[in-house]
């Protein structure tokens, strides 16, 4: 039987990682949307060129892939019960810290219950974004509507006062670039959100180049100096995927989230298998398109 770890053991892991990795490397999160994807992400490892073993440090419970895997748009439709169900699948099989995508947090009451439930269920942190509820996925080319920063700060204050342990990290996600705001506006938001005492800032973008997030990072370092704070910076480089982790470290990012790659890979493989069965009129070819049954049994610890 696969065993996760207890909520109180997992909760503090993210802060511990931050202390261990500070200034040396980046905390790498892989998306999960189910028990199986969490197993695959947690088991992944490669030998780095210096001989060390490279793995993912933690898991991102992605709103997009969690809802997509249930065939539903990423528009805050399913609610906290569905998210907790996914979180429980992940905690049952993985020992990694988990950051949950809290979307906009919903209404103030919804946000309060969300924070309490995620902390109780063992997540190590949650990200709330400053889009107006119900949010639109940031990577969609459409008009996105943002909260006034002062209003979003109220949500952050509520999240911070709701959590019971300071080990449970609250991140504020800035959607300025998603809504065509300027770098100056994004930094103004960062300044206001930092004043609430949040534990991290996520800067998002759907540009093909990292230029705007790099520019943000430059200004953000000045803000940190001025406020004498050390608040980690997070990016989600889906649209500017050519960027290397080494560049992100140079630009002072402490976390990188690989937000949707496992689900997209699985969706393509599933489509190819379904097509193959139809076109061949049999399943032999489809068998070659996925992992073997032996590997699947081993992955889920199927009892003999
Ligand atoms: C997610 O994975 O749900 C995210 C990242 O929030 S994005 O889809 O780029 O908005
Ligand atoms: Mg999301």
XYZ file of C-alpha atoms and ligand atoms in Angstrom:
315
model
C 0.000 0.000 0.000
C 1.247 3.481 -0.866
C 1.509 5.758 2.139
C 1.543 9.505 2.154
C 2.599 11.334 5.284
C 0.490 12.895 8.001
C -0.795 16.464 7.473
C 1.312 17.942 10.290
C 4.489 16.350 8.894
C 3.861 17.583 5.359
C 2.695 21.109 6.175
C 6.090 22.427 7.296
C 8.050 20.900 4.405
C 7.820 23.847 2.075
C 9.296 26.327 4.530
C 12.041 23.811 5.341
C 12.875 23.466 1.638
C 13.073 27.239 1.298
C 15.654 27.445 4.068
C 17.677 24.542 2.661
C 17.661 25.738 -0.961
C 17.844 29.489 -0.388
C 20.135 31.136 -2.958
C 21.481 27.772 -4.207
C 18.749 26.265 -6.311
C 15.118 26.582 -7.226
C 12.160 24.704 -5.749
C 10.651 22.739 -8.592
C 6.936 21.847 -8.524
C 5.219 19.433 -10.884
C 1.503 19.541 -11.575
C -0.763 16.776 -10.304
C -4.503 16.325 -10.707
C -4.985 12.775 -9.358
C -3.336 10.093 -7.277
C -1.766 8.548 -10.382
C -0.270 11.790 -11.674
C 1.088 12.558 -8.178
C 2.754 9.134 -8.106
C 4.321 9.664 -11.514
C 5.534 13.180 -10.651
C 6.911 12.086 -7.269
C 8.701 9.044 -8.724
C 10.322 10.961 -11.594
C 14.087 11.241 -11.263
C 17.084 11.814 -13.493
C 20.823 11.788 -12.937
C 22.142 15.349 -13.235
C 25.451 16.036 -14.989
C 27.196 16.567 -11.620
C 26.131 13.059 -10.552
C 23.383 14.234 -8.189
C 19.821 12.986 -8.488
C 17.222 15.456 -9.738
C 13.596 15.116 -8.658
C 10.580 17.382 -8.211
C 10.574 19.004 -4.785
C 6.841 19.381 -4.536
C 3.467 19.208 -6.201
C 1.234 21.878 -7.695
C -2.425 20.950 -7.476
C -3.352 22.826 -10.623
C -6.821 24.297 -11.000
C -6.639 23.891 -14.773
C -5.629 20.237 -14.823
C -7.805 19.294 -11.843
C -10.889 20.637 -13.598
C -9.805 19.505 -17.080
C -9.315 15.956 -15.819
C -12.974 16.096 -14.773
C -14.004 17.498 -18.155
C -14.907 20.909 -16.751
C -13.612 24.427 -17.636
C -11.157 26.230 -15.343
C -13.753 28.732 -14.052
C -14.203 27.916 -10.344
C -17.212 25.729 -11.073
C -16.492 22.645 -8.984
C -15.928 24.096 -5.520
C -13.776 23.145 -2.576
C -15.175 19.611 -2.038
C -13.895 18.507 -5.454
C -10.490 20.077 -4.810
C -10.199 18.368 -1.435
C -10.985 15.064 -3.073
C -8.050 15.536 -5.447
C -5.832 16.749 -2.602
C -6.649 13.612 -0.603
C -5.749 11.404 -3.570
C -2.379 13.163 -3.787
C -1.602 13.125 -0.054
C -2.386 9.406 0.073
C 0.414 8.507 -2.325
C 3.067 11.234 -2.214
C 5.356 12.484 0.536
C 6.051 15.824 -1.217
C 4.793 19.203 -0.052
C 1.783 20.424 -2.012
C 0.824 23.925 -3.077
C -2.823 24.174 -4.029
C -4.163 26.491 -6.700
C -6.814 28.430 -4.789
C -7.910 30.375 -7.913
C -9.526 33.696 -6.887
C -10.634 32.210 -3.564
C -14.265 32.986 -4.450
C -16.218 35.133 -2.008
C -14.745 36.086 1.366
C -16.664 33.270 3.089
C -15.589 30.719 0.485
C -11.983 31.851 0.832
C -12.045 31.468 4.606
C -13.393 27.910 4.375
C -10.919 27.086 1.618
C -7.911 28.113 3.712
C -9.140 26.204 6.756
C -9.897 23.055 4.752
C -6.653 23.000 2.770
C -4.577 23.483 5.905
C -6.510 20.773 7.742
C -5.998 18.370 4.821
C -2.230 18.820 4.851
C -1.463 21.203 1.987
C 1.713 23.213 2.542
C 0.405 26.319 0.894
C -2.200 27.957 -1.318
C -2.020 30.536 -4.106
C -4.806 33.088 -4.532
C -4.864 35.208 -7.684
C -6.173 38.739 -8.078
C -8.688 38.025 -10.838
C -12.329 38.774 -10.069
C -14.376 35.681 -9.149
C -15.100 33.609 -11.214
C -11.663 33.782 -12.826
C -10.812 32.854 -16.409
C -7.779 30.710 -17.121
C -4.850 33.095 -17.515
C -3.568 31.505 -20.722
C -6.804 32.171 -22.611
C -6.634 35.118 -24.998
C -9.590 37.109 -23.711
C -10.299 40.070 -21.483
C -9.399 39.330 -17.859
C -10.832 41.393 -15.007
C -8.772 42.128 -11.907
C -9.731 43.097 -8.379
C -8.642 46.513 -7.174
C -5.407 45.727 -5.313
C -6.837 47.107 -2.043
C -9.789 44.706 -2.307
C -7.588 41.726 -3.058
C -5.406 42.667 -0.088
C -8.498 42.188 2.102
C -8.727 38.613 0.858
C -5.061 38.074 1.688
C -5.555 39.493 5.191
C -8.450 37.097 5.715
C -6.417 34.123 4.451
C -3.537 35.000 6.747
C -5.758 35.414 9.779
C -7.602 32.156 9.045
C -4.608 29.816 8.875
C -3.648 28.228 12.177
C 0.002 27.500 11.456
C 2.480 29.901 9.890
C 3.990 26.823 8.195
C 1.002 26.897 5.833
C 2.136 29.385 3.209
C -0.173 31.947 1.609
C 0.910 33.163 -1.842
C -0.490 36.153 -3.725
C -0.580 35.785 -7.491
C -0.366 38.908 -9.606
C -2.277 38.746 -12.891
C -1.294 42.201 -14.154
C 0.373 40.916 -17.325
C -2.587 38.629 -18.009
C -4.860 41.693 -17.934
C -2.510 43.907 -19.988
C -1.385 46.022 -17.039
C 2.110 47.548 -17.025
C 5.187 46.492 -15.057
C 4.675 49.575 -12.846
C 1.114 48.448 -12.076
C 2.287 44.912 -11.299
C 4.870 46.296 -8.878
C 2.292 48.554 -7.253
C 0.187 45.435 -6.647
C 3.219 43.594 -5.287
C 3.894 46.435 -2.856
C 0.334 46.353 -1.532
C 0.244 42.563 -1.269
C 3.623 42.455 0.511
C 2.242 44.812 3.141
C -0.335 42.154 4.112
C 2.454 39.795 5.205
C 1.983 37.101 2.525
C 4.623 34.369 2.331
C 5.215 34.494 -1.414
C 4.396 36.297 -4.650
C 3.567 34.570 -7.933
C 4.012 36.609 -11.082
C 2.181 35.195 -14.076
C 2.421 35.920 -17.786
C 1.301 34.365 -21.042
C 4.022 36.027 -23.142
C 6.296 33.835 -25.268
C 9.357 35.472 -23.716
C 10.241 35.873 -20.017
C 11.086 39.556 -20.516
C 8.157 40.991 -18.539
C 8.513 38.600 -15.610
C 12.258 39.328 -15.526
C 11.499 43.037 -15.472
C 9.049 42.459 -12.660
C 11.657 40.476 -10.739
C 14.129 43.342 -11.034
C 11.664 45.814 -9.561
C 10.545 43.270 -6.987
C 14.081 42.964 -5.598
C 14.046 46.746 -5.033
C 10.689 46.469 -3.228
C 12.081 43.704 -1.011
C 15.116 45.797 -0.150
C 12.973 48.830 0.651
C 10.631 46.822 2.846
C 13.467 44.743 4.370
C 11.535 41.573 3.584
C 12.523 38.250 2.125
C 9.438 37.005 0.325
C 10.015 34.317 -2.315
C 9.091 34.844 -5.949
C 7.372 32.190 -8.065
C 6.868 31.828 -11.811
C 4.840 29.535 -14.075
C 6.783 29.413 -17.358
C 4.224 27.522 -19.482
C 4.186 30.088 -22.307
C 7.906 30.964 -22.112
C 9.034 27.375 -21.670
C 12.435 27.873 -23.327
C 13.664 29.552 -20.166
C 16.100 27.396 -18.152
C 15.976 26.965 -14.401
C 19.504 28.404 -14.173
C 18.203 31.708 -15.663
C 15.321 31.766 -13.185
C 17.759 31.314 -10.296
C 19.890 34.172 -11.671
C 16.765 36.357 -11.774
C 15.972 35.587 -8.148
C 13.060 33.183 -8.506
C 12.744 30.719 -5.622
C 9.990 28.514 -7.083
C 9.114 27.282 -10.562
C 5.763 25.624 -11.278
C 5.476 23.220 -14.228
C 1.740 23.638 -14.325
C 0.014 21.313 -16.791
C 2.447 18.966 -18.511
C 1.427 15.600 -17.072
C -2.228 16.019 -17.977
C -1.436 17.241 -21.471
C 0.905 14.294 -22.085
C -1.720 11.855 -20.799
C -4.477 13.436 -22.898
C -2.429 13.052 -26.073
C -1.565 9.422 -25.279
C -5.210 8.624 -24.487
C -6.356 10.176 -27.755
C -3.777 8.210 -29.742
C -4.779 4.936 -28.064
C -8.489 5.542 -28.740
C -7.783 6.419 -32.412
C -5.570 3.394 -32.817
C -8.221 0.931 -31.579
C -10.758 2.432 -33.976
C -8.509 2.491 -37.010
C -6.906 -0.921 -36.468
C -10.092 -2.660 -35.359
C -8.079 -4.272 -32.548
C -6.067 -3.274 -29.460
C -2.579 -4.722 -30.093
C -1.147 -1.454 -31.450
C -2.735 0.586 -28.644
C -0.913 -1.616 -26.147
C 2.393 -0.165 -27.374
C 1.203 3.403 -26.790
C 1.006 3.211 -23.003
C 2.967 1.718 -20.122
C 2.791 -2.045 -19.685
C 0.281 -3.562 -17.283
C 3.227 -4.821 -15.185
C 4.517 -1.252 -14.833
C 1.034 -0.025 -13.975
C 0.590 -2.699 -11.286
C 3.976 -1.818 -9.844
C 3.165 1.888 -9.840
C -0.008 1.449 -7.814
C 1.427 -1.340 -5.631
C -1.215 -3.787 -6.775
C -1.279 -6.574 -4.138
C -0.421 -10.073 -5.437
C -3.104 26.241 -13.168
O -2.302 25.331 -13.366
O -4.299 26.054 -12.935
C -2.648 27.634 -13.175
C -1.583 28.040 -14.087
O -3.229 28.437 -12.461
S -2.355 28.660 -15.530
O -3.143 27.608 -16.113
O -1.273 29.109 -16.385
O -3.202 29.781 -15.134
Mg -5.151 27.878 -12.036
